Amino acid sequence: MKKISADRIVSVSAIIVSIFTLLMIFYQTSLTRRHQRASVMPSLEIGYSTKKKNDRLNESIWVSNKGLGPAFLEKISIIEDGQTLNMDPYEFLSKTPARTEVTYFDKLYPGRIIPANEGITTFEKVTDSTSQIIIGNIFKFSFKTGQTTNDGSERALIEIIYKSVYGEKWKIRSDQSTPAKID
């Protein structure tokens, strides 16, 4: 049986320590990468607001980025009666009598960027309070405003697919309060 020399023990120990150090570097890199992705994660929110002043009713649909990084819009859709329509809320509403009451619109489209902590009012209308066309009766939002439109059909949904600077994708719908990650 051969004797193990001190040089071999030191060499094998150095190799084991080097391998362990390399594994730790890979682990720290992985943690840093995860932290970087989280630090630029966008988080979109679709909302509806109303304001009544005197005899005027102001309604608006907005999209806001509450995340830490910019949101790159990829696809904007309206889901109505089980069908997905590739259009933004303004295009959809322009096919209804609500278009005659529009006071402001800002289109959503693929490629548009919503910076962190900023938002877009995509559609706004001001009418007298007797208007029969209430946006909250056309679209379904994540809070309770009733279950169906005046004609008994389901309300339409706004759906936005967006990504982060690292290419991670999320989907938000007007009936949800938090985005869902898409794999």
PDB file of N, CA, C and O in Angstrom, residues 123-179:
ATOM      1  N   PHE A 123     -59.617  55.711 -22.386  1.00  0.00           N
ATOM      2  CA  PHE A 123     -60.921  56.134 -22.884  1.00  0.00           C
ATOM      3  C   PHE A 123     -61.608  56.962 -21.800  1.00  0.00           C
ATOM      4  O   PHE A 123     -61.603  56.593 -20.636  1.00  0.00           O
ATOM      5  N   GLU A 124     -62.169  58.091 -22.206  1.00  0.00           N
ATOM      6  CA  GLU A 124     -62.896  58.928 -21.249  1.00  0.00           C
ATOM      7  C   GLU A 124     -64.091  59.562 -21.949  1.00  0.00           C
ATOM      8  O   GLU A 124     -64.005  59.958 -23.108  1.00  0.00           O
ATOM      9  N   LYS A 125     -65.177  59.612 -21.237  1.00  0.00           N
ATOM     10  CA  LYS A 125     -66.361  60.286 -21.774  1.00  0.00           C
ATOM     11  C   LYS A 125     -67.057  61.036 -20.653  1.00  0.00           C
ATOM     12  O   LYS A 125     -67.005  60.641 -19.494  1.00  0.00           O
ATOM     13  N   VAL A 126     -67.672  62.146 -21.027  1.00  0.00           N
ATOM     14  CA  VAL A 126     -68.436  62.950 -20.080  1.00  0.00           C
ATOM     15  C   VAL A 126     -69.820  63.143 -20.684  1.00  0.00           C
ATOM     16  O   VAL A 126     -69.952  63.554 -21.833  1.00  0.00           O
ATOM     17  N   THR A 127     -70.829  62.784 -19.918  1.00  0.00           N
ATOM     18  CA  THR A 127     -72.217  62.938 -20.369  1.00  0.00           C
ATOM     19  C   THR A 127     -73.050  63.482 -19.231  1.00  0.00           C
ATOM     20  O   THR A 127     -72.579  63.586 -18.098  1.00  0.00           O
ATOM     21  N   ASP A 128     -74.291  63.772 -19.540  1.00  0.00           N
ATOM     22  CA  ASP A 128     -75.176  64.114 -18.434  1.00  0.00           C
ATOM     23  C   ASP A 128     -75.516  62.819 -17.709  1.00  0.00           C
ATOM     24  O   ASP A 128     -75.362  61.721 -18.233  1.00  0.00           O
ATOM     25  N   SER A 129     -75.958  62.910 -16.498  1.00  0.00           N
ATOM     26  CA  SER A 129     -76.144  61.727 -15.662  1.00  0.00           C
ATOM     27  C   SER A 129     -77.313  60.857 -16.106  1.00  0.00           C
ATOM     28  O   SER A 129     -77.533  59.795 -15.541  1.00  0.00           O
ATOM     29  N   THR A 130     -78.047  61.247 -17.132  1.00  0.00           N
ATOM     30  CA  THR A 130     -79.149  60.426 -17.629  1.00  0.00           C
ATOM     31  C   THR A 130     -78.712  59.523 -18.784  1.00  0.00           C
ATOM     32  O   THR A 130     -79.545  58.830 -19.363  1.00  0.00           O
ATOM     33  N   SER A 131     -77.447  59.508 -19.130  1.00  0.00           N
ATOM     34  CA  SER A 131     -76.954  58.684 -20.237  1.00  0.00           C
ATOM     35  C   SER A 131     -77.281  57.212 -20.001  1.00  0.00           C
ATOM     36  O   SER A 131     -77.113  56.701 -18.899  1.00  0.00           O
ATOM     37  N   GLN A 132     -77.731  56.551 -21.033  1.00  0.00           N
ATOM     38  CA  GLN A 132     -78.045  55.124 -20.947  1.00  0.00           C
ATOM     39  C   GLN A 132     -76.822  54.255 -21.232  1.00  0.00           C
ATOM     40  O   GLN A 132     -76.867  53.057 -21.046  1.00  0.00           O
ATOM     41  N   ILE A 133     -75.751  54.846 -21.730  1.00  0.00           N
ATOM     42  CA  ILE A 133     -74.569  54.081 -22.106  1.00  0.00           C
ATOM     43  C   ILE A 133     -73.503  54.275 -21.031  1.00  0.00           C
ATOM     44  O   ILE A 133     -72.813  55.277 -20.995  1.00  0.00           O
ATOM     45  N   ILE A 134     -73.423  53.323 -20.141  1.00  0.00           N
ATOM     46  CA  ILE A 134     -72.457  53.365 -19.044  1.00  0.00           C
ATOM     47  C   ILE A 134     -71.371  52.344 -19.369  1.00  0.00           C
ATOM     48  O   ILE A 134     -71.660  51.168 -19.594  1.00  0.00           O
ATOM     49  N   ILE A 135     -70.116  52.786 -19.407  1.00  0.00           N
ATOM     50  CA  ILE A 135     -69.001  51.894 -19.752  1.00  0.00           C
ATOM     51  C   ILE A 135     -68.942  50.710 -18.787  1.00  0.00           C
ATOM     52  O   ILE A 135     -68.649  49.599 -19.177  1.00  0.00           O
ATOM     53  N   GLY A 136     -69.257  50.949 -17.522  1.00  0.00           N
ATOM     54  CA  GLY A 136     -69.250  49.874 -16.528  1.00  0.00           C
ATOM     55  C   GLY A 136     -70.258  48.783 -16.831  1.00  0.00           C
ATOM     56  O   GLY A 136     -70.172  47.685 -16.287  1.00  0.00           O
ATOM     57  N   ASN A 137     -71.225  49.047 -17.681  1.00  0.00           N
ATOM     58  CA  ASN A 137     -72.190  48.019 -18.091  1.00  0.00           C
ATOM     59  C   ASN A 137     -71.732  47.288 -19.342  1.00  0.00           C
ATOM     60  O   ASN A 137     -72.350  46.307 -19.732  1.00  0.00           O
ATOM     61  N   ILE A 138     -70.695  47.764 -20.000  1.00  0.00           N
ATOM     62  CA  ILE A 138     -70.189  47.130 -21.225  1.00  0.00           C
ATOM     63  C   ILE A 138     -69.031  46.186 -20.905  1.00  0.00           C
ATOM     64  O   ILE A 138     -68.961  45.078 -21.414  1.00  0.00           O
ATOM     65  N   PHE A 139     -68.101  46.620 -20.033  1.00  0.00           N
ATOM     66  CA  PHE A 139     -66.936  45.817 -19.671  1.00  0.00           C
ATOM     67  C   PHE A 139     -67.081  45.281 -18.254  1.00  0.00           C
ATOM     68  O   PHE A 139     -67.677  45.906 -17.392  1.00  0.00           O
ATOM     69  N   LYS A 140     -66.479  44.130 -18.023  1.00  0.00           N
ATOM     70  CA  LYS A 140     -66.436  43.539 -16.685  1.00  0.00           C
ATOM     71  C   LYS A 140     -65.101  43.920 -16.040  1.00  0.00           C
ATOM     72  O   LYS A 140     -64.042  43.738 -16.641  1.00  0.00           O
ATOM     73  N   PHE A 141     -65.173  44.466 -14.837  1.00  0.00           N
ATOM     74  CA  PHE A 141     -63.968  44.851 -14.106  1.00  0.00           C
ATOM     75  C   PHE A 141     -63.840  44.007 -12.844  1.00  0.00           C
ATOM     76  O   PHE A 141     -64.777  43.314 -12.457  1.00  0.00           O
ATOM     77  N   SER A 142     -62.689  44.061 -12.176  1.00  0.00           N
ATOM     78  CA  SER A 142     -62.401  43.170 -11.053  1.00  0.00           C
ATOM     79  C   SER A 142     -63.207  43.482  -9.802  1.00  0.00           C
ATOM     80  O   SER A 142     -63.218  42.706  -8.874  1.00  0.00           O
ATOM     81  N   PHE A 143     -63.891  44.581  -9.778  1.00  0.00           N
ATOM     82  CA  PHE A 143     -64.747  44.901  -8.647  1.00  0.00           C
ATOM     83  C   PHE A 143     -66.195  44.736  -9.083  1.00  0.00           C
ATOM     84  O   PHE A 143     -66.505  44.673 -10.252  1.00  0.00           O
ATOM     85  N   LYS A 144     -67.105  44.652  -8.134  1.00  0.00           N
ATOM     86  CA  LYS A 144     -68.513  44.391  -8.449  1.00  0.00           C
ATOM     87  C   LYS A 144     -69.204  45.650  -8.975  1.00  0.00           C
ATOM     88  O   LYS A 144     -69.259  46.650  -8.296  1.00  0.00           O
ATOM     89  N   THR A 145     -69.715  45.557 -10.204  1.00  0.00           N
ATOM     90  CA  THR A 145     -70.583  46.610 -10.736  1.00  0.00           C
ATOM     91  C   THR A 145     -71.818  45.959 -11.346  1.00  0.00           C
ATOM     92  O   THR A 145     -72.467  46.528 -12.193  1.00  0.00           O
ATOM     93  N   GLY A 146     -72.129  44.742 -10.927  1.00  0.00           N
ATOM     94  CA  GLY A 146     -73.229  43.990 -11.521  1.00  0.00           C
ATOM     95  C   GLY A 146     -72.660  42.894 -12.392  1.00  0.00           C
ATOM     96  O   GLY A 146     -71.472  42.891 -12.699  1.00  0.00           O
ATOM     97  N   GLN A 147     -73.487  41.972 -12.804  1.00  0.00           N
ATOM     98  CA  GLN A 147     -72.971  40.807 -13.520  1.00  0.00           C
ATOM     99  C   GLN A 147     -73.182  40.827 -15.026  1.00  0.00           C
ATOM    100  O   GLN A 147     -72.464  40.202 -15.758  1.00  0.00           O
ATOM    101  N   THR A 148     -74.191  41.516 -15.509  1.00  0.00           N
ATOM    102  CA  THR A 148     -74.470  41.453 -16.939  1.00  0.00           C
ATOM    103  C   THR A 148     -74.801  42.830 -17.483  1.00  0.00           C
ATOM    104  O   THR A 148     -75.089  43.761 -16.745  1.00  0.00           O
ATOM    105  N   THR A 149     -74.781  42.934 -18.803  1.00  0.00           N
ATOM    106  CA  THR A 149     -75.193  44.163 -19.457  1.00  0.00           C
ATOM    107  C   THR A 149     -76.713  44.242 -19.427  1.00  0.00           C
ATOM    108  O   THR A 149     -77.383  43.315 -18.989  1.00  0.00           O
ATOM    109  N   ASN A 150     -77.261  45.326 -19.905  1.00  0.00           N
ATOM    110  CA  ASN A 150     -78.705  45.517 -19.880  1.00  0.00           C
ATOM    111  C   ASN A 150     -79.459  44.460 -20.678  1.00  0.00           C
ATOM    112  O   ASN A 150     -80.592  44.154 -20.385  1.00  0.00           O
ATOM    113  N   ASP A 151     -78.837  43.881 -21.704  1.00  0.00           N
ATOM    114  CA  ASP A 151     -79.538  42.900 -22.534  1.00  0.00           C
ATOM    115  C   ASP A 151     -79.372  41.470 -22.034  1.00  0.00           C
ATOM    116  O   ASP A 151     -79.793  40.526 -22.691  1.00  0.00           O
ATOM    117  N   GLY A 152     -78.751  41.263 -20.876  1.00  0.00           N
ATOM    118  CA  GLY A 152     -78.631  39.934 -20.299  1.00  0.00           C
ATOM    119  C   GLY A 152     -77.388  39.165 -20.721  1.00  0.00           C
ATOM    120  O   GLY A 152     -77.143  38.089 -20.229  1.00  0.00           O
ATOM    121  N   SER A 153     -76.585  39.679 -21.630  1.00  0.00           N
ATOM    122  CA  SER A 153     -75.379  38.969 -22.052  1.00  0.00           C
ATOM    123  C   SER A 153     -74.222  39.299 -21.112  1.00  0.00           C
ATOM    124  O   SER A 153     -74.272  40.251 -20.357  1.00  0.00           O
ATOM    125  N   GLU A 154     -73.200  38.476 -21.178  1.00  0.00           N
ATOM    126  CA  GLU A 154     -72.015  38.706 -20.352  1.00  0.00           C
ATOM    127  C   GLU A 154     -71.299  39.978 -20.801  1.00  0.00           C
ATOM    128  O   GLU A 154     -71.320  40.331 -21.968  1.00  0.00           O
ATOM    129  N   ARG A 155     -70.630  40.598 -19.871  1.00  0.00           N
ATOM    130  CA  ARG A 155     -69.839  41.785 -20.204  1.00  0.00           C
ATOM    131  C   ARG A 155     -68.545  41.384 -20.890  1.00  0.00           C
ATOM    132  O   ARG A 155     -68.009  40.308 -20.669  1.00  0.00           O
ATOM    133  N   ALA A 156     -68.035  42.275 -21.702  1.00  0.00           N
ATOM    134  CA  ALA A 156     -66.769  42.044 -22.400  1.00  0.00           C
ATOM    135  C   ALA A 156     -65.601  42.217 -21.427  1.00  0.00           C
ATOM    136  O   ALA A 156     -65.716  42.918 -20.414  1.00  0.00           O
ATOM    137  N   LEU A 157     -64.472  41.595 -21.744  1.00  0.00           N
ATOM    138  CA  LEU A 157     -63.255  41.698 -20.934  1.00  0.00           C
ATOM    139  C   LEU A 157     -62.153  42.349 -21.753  1.00  0.00           C
ATOM    140  O   LEU A 157     -62.027  42.111 -22.952  1.00  0.00           O
ATOM    141  N   ILE A 158     -61.339  43.145 -21.090  1.00  0.00           N
ATOM    142  CA  ILE A 158     -60.139  43.706 -21.699  1.00  0.00           C
ATOM    143  C   ILE A 158     -58.982  42.816 -21.264  1.00  0.00           C
ATOM    144  O   ILE A 158     -58.844  42.526 -20.075  1.00  0.00           O
ATOM    145  N   GLU A 159     -58.151  42.370 -22.216  1.00  0.00           N
ATOM    146  CA  GLU A 159     -57.004  41.526 -21.893  1.00  0.00           C
ATOM    147  C   GLU A 159     -55.749  42.122 -22.512  1.00  0.00           C
ATOM    148  O   GLU A 159     -55.747  42.485 -23.683  1.00  0.00           O
ATOM    149  N   ILE A 160     -54.706  42.225 -21.700  1.00  0.00           N
ATOM    150  CA  ILE A 160     -53.430  42.763 -22.172  1.00  0.00           C
ATOM    151  C   ILE A 160     -52.326  41.763 -21.835  1.00  0.00           C
ATOM    152  O   ILE A 160     -52.213  41.316 -20.701  1.00  0.00           O
ATOM    153  N   ILE A 161     -51.528  41.431 -22.851  1.00  0.00           N
ATOM    154  CA  ILE A 161     -50.330  40.610 -22.641  1.00  0.00           C
ATOM    155  C   ILE A 161     -49.142  41.546 -22.786  1.00  0.00           C
ATOM    156  O   ILE A 161     -49.056  42.305 -23.743  1.00  0.00           O
ATOM    157  N   TYR A 162     -48.258  41.507 -21.805  1.00  0.00           N
ATOM    158  CA  TYR A 162     -47.103  42.406 -21.802  1.00  0.00           C
ATOM    159  C   TYR A 162     -45.874  41.669 -21.293  1.00  0.00           C
ATOM    160  O   TYR A 162     -45.981  40.563 -20.769  1.00  0.00           O
ATOM    161  N   LYS A 163     -44.698  42.288 -21.505  1.00  0.00           N
ATOM    162  CA  LYS A 163     -43.464  41.656 -21.048  1.00  0.00           C
ATOM    163  C   LYS A 163     -42.548  42.678 -20.370  1.00  0.00           C
ATOM    164  O   LYS A 163     -42.722  43.884 -20.515  1.00  0.00           O
ATOM    165  N   SER A 164     -41.561  42.138 -19.661  1.00  0.00           N
ATOM    166  CA  SER A 164     -40.573  42.966 -18.971  1.00  0.00           C
ATOM    167  C   SER A 164     -39.348  43.143 -19.866  1.00  0.00           C
ATOM    168  O   SER A 164     -39.278  42.582 -20.957  1.00  0.00           O
ATOM    169  N   VAL A 165     -38.364  43.880 -19.383  1.00  0.00           N
ATOM    170  CA  VAL A 165     -37.125  44.066 -20.141  1.00  0.00           C
ATOM    171  C   VAL A 165     -36.367  42.750 -20.318  1.00  0.00           C
ATOM    172  O   VAL A 165     -35.566  42.615 -21.237  1.00  0.00           O
ATOM    173  N   TYR A 166     -36.642  41.749 -19.457  1.00  0.00           N
ATOM    174  CA  TYR A 166     -35.990  40.443 -19.577  1.00  0.00           C
ATOM    175  C   TYR A 166     -36.818  39.467 -20.406  1.00  0.00           C
ATOM    176  O   TYR A 166     -36.469  38.297 -20.516  1.00  0.00           O
ATOM    177  N   GLY A 167     -37.944  39.925 -20.963  1.00  0.00           N
ATOM    178  CA  GLY A 167     -38.750  39.079 -21.828  1.00  0.00           C
ATOM    179  C   GLY A 167     -39.756  38.199 -21.107  1.00  0.00           C
ATOM    180  O   GLY A 167     -40.428  37.398 -21.740  1.00  0.00           O
ATOM    181  N   GLU A 168     -39.860  38.315 -19.784  1.00  0.00           N
ATOM    182  CA  GLU A 168     -40.868  37.552 -19.054  1.00  0.00           C
ATOM    183  C   GLU A 168     -42.245  38.118 -19.393  1.00  0.00           C
ATOM    184  O   GLU A 168     -42.420  39.332 -19.454  1.00  0.00           O
ATOM    185  N   LYS A 169     -43.211  37.227 -19.620  1.00  0.00           N
ATOM    186  CA  LYS A 169     -44.537  37.668 -20.060  1.00  0.00           C
ATOM    187  C   LYS A 169     -45.583  37.506 -18.962  1.00  0.00           C
ATOM    188  O   LYS A 169     -45.543  36.551 -18.195  1.00  0.00           O
ATOM    189  N   TRP A 170     -46.528  38.457 -18.960  1.00  0.00           N
ATOM    190  CA  TRP A 170     -47.666  38.431 -18.052  1.00  0.00           C
ATOM    191  C   TRP A 170     -48.935  38.747 -18.816  1.00  0.00           C
ATOM    192  O   TRP A 170     -48.895  39.351 -19.884  1.00  0.00           O
ATOM    193  N   LYS A 171     -50.053  38.363 -18.213  1.00  0.00           N
ATOM    194  CA  LYS A 171     -51.360  38.665 -18.786  1.00  0.00           C
ATOM    195  C   LYS A 171     -52.229  39.258 -17.689  1.00  0.00           C
ATOM    196  O   LYS A 171     -52.263  38.752 -16.571  1.00  0.00           O
ATOM    197  N   ILE A 172     -52.909  40.344 -18.009  1.00  0.00           N
ATOM    198  CA  ILE A 172     -53.863  40.949 -17.079  1.00  0.00           C
ATOM    199  C   ILE A 172     -55.186  41.088 -17.811  1.00  0.00           C
ATOM    200  O   ILE A 172     -55.202  41.372 -19.009  1.00  0.00           O
ATOM    201  N   ARG A 173     -56.274  40.840 -17.089  1.00  0.00           N
ATOM    202  CA  ARG A 173     -57.606  41.018 -17.647  1.00  0.00           C
ATOM    203  C   ARG A 173     -58.364  41.997 -16.762  1.00  0.00           C
ATOM    204  O   ARG A 173     -58.062  42.145 -15.579  1.00  0.00           O
ATOM    205  N   SER A 174     -59.353  42.639 -17.337  1.00  0.00           N
ATOM    206  CA  SER A 174     -60.087  43.654 -16.585  1.00  0.00           C
ATOM    207  C   SER A 174     -60.875  43.054 -15.430  1.00  0.00           C
ATOM    208  O   SER A 174     -61.208  43.771 -14.483  1.00  0.00           O
ATOM    209  N   ASP A 175     -61.143  41.757 -15.442  1.00  0.00           N
ATOM    210  CA  ASP A 175     -61.864  41.136 -14.329  1.00  0.00           C
ATOM    211  C   ASP A 175     -60.928  40.560 -13.270  1.00  0.00           C
ATOM    212  O   ASP A 175     -61.371  39.894 -12.348  1.00  0.00           O
ATOM    213  N   GLN A 176     -59.632  40.812 -13.383  1.00  0.00           N
ATOM    214  CA  GLN A 176     -58.650  40.319 -12.418  1.00  0.00           C
ATOM    215  C   GLN A 176     -57.894  41.498 -11.816  1.00  0.00           C
ATOM    216  O   GLN A 176     -57.635  42.487 -12.492  1.00  0.00           O
ATOM    217  N   SER A 177     -57.540  41.371 -10.560  1.00  0.00           N
ATOM    218  CA  SER A 177     -56.814  42.463  -9.916  1.00  0.00           C
ATOM    219  C   SER A 177     -55.302  42.285  -9.958  1.00  0.00           C
ATOM    220  O   SER A 177     -54.563  43.224  -9.714  1.00  0.00           O
ATOM    221  N   THR A 178     -54.834  41.073 -10.263  1.00  0.00           N
ATOM    222  CA  THR A 178     -53.388  40.842 -10.352  1.00  0.00           C
ATOM    223  C   THR A 178     -53.042  40.122 -11.653  1.00  0.00           C
ATOM    224  O   THR A 178     -53.803  39.286 -12.129  1.00  0.00           O
ATOM    225  N   PRO A 179     -51.883  40.444 -12.220  1.00  0.00           N
ATOM    226  CA  PRO A 179     -51.468  39.784 -13.459  1.00  0.00           C
ATOM    227  C   PRO A 179     -51.077  38.323 -13.222  1.00  0.00           C
ATOM    228  O   PRO A 179     -50.665  37.954 -12.123  1.00  0.00           O
TER     229      PRO A 179
END
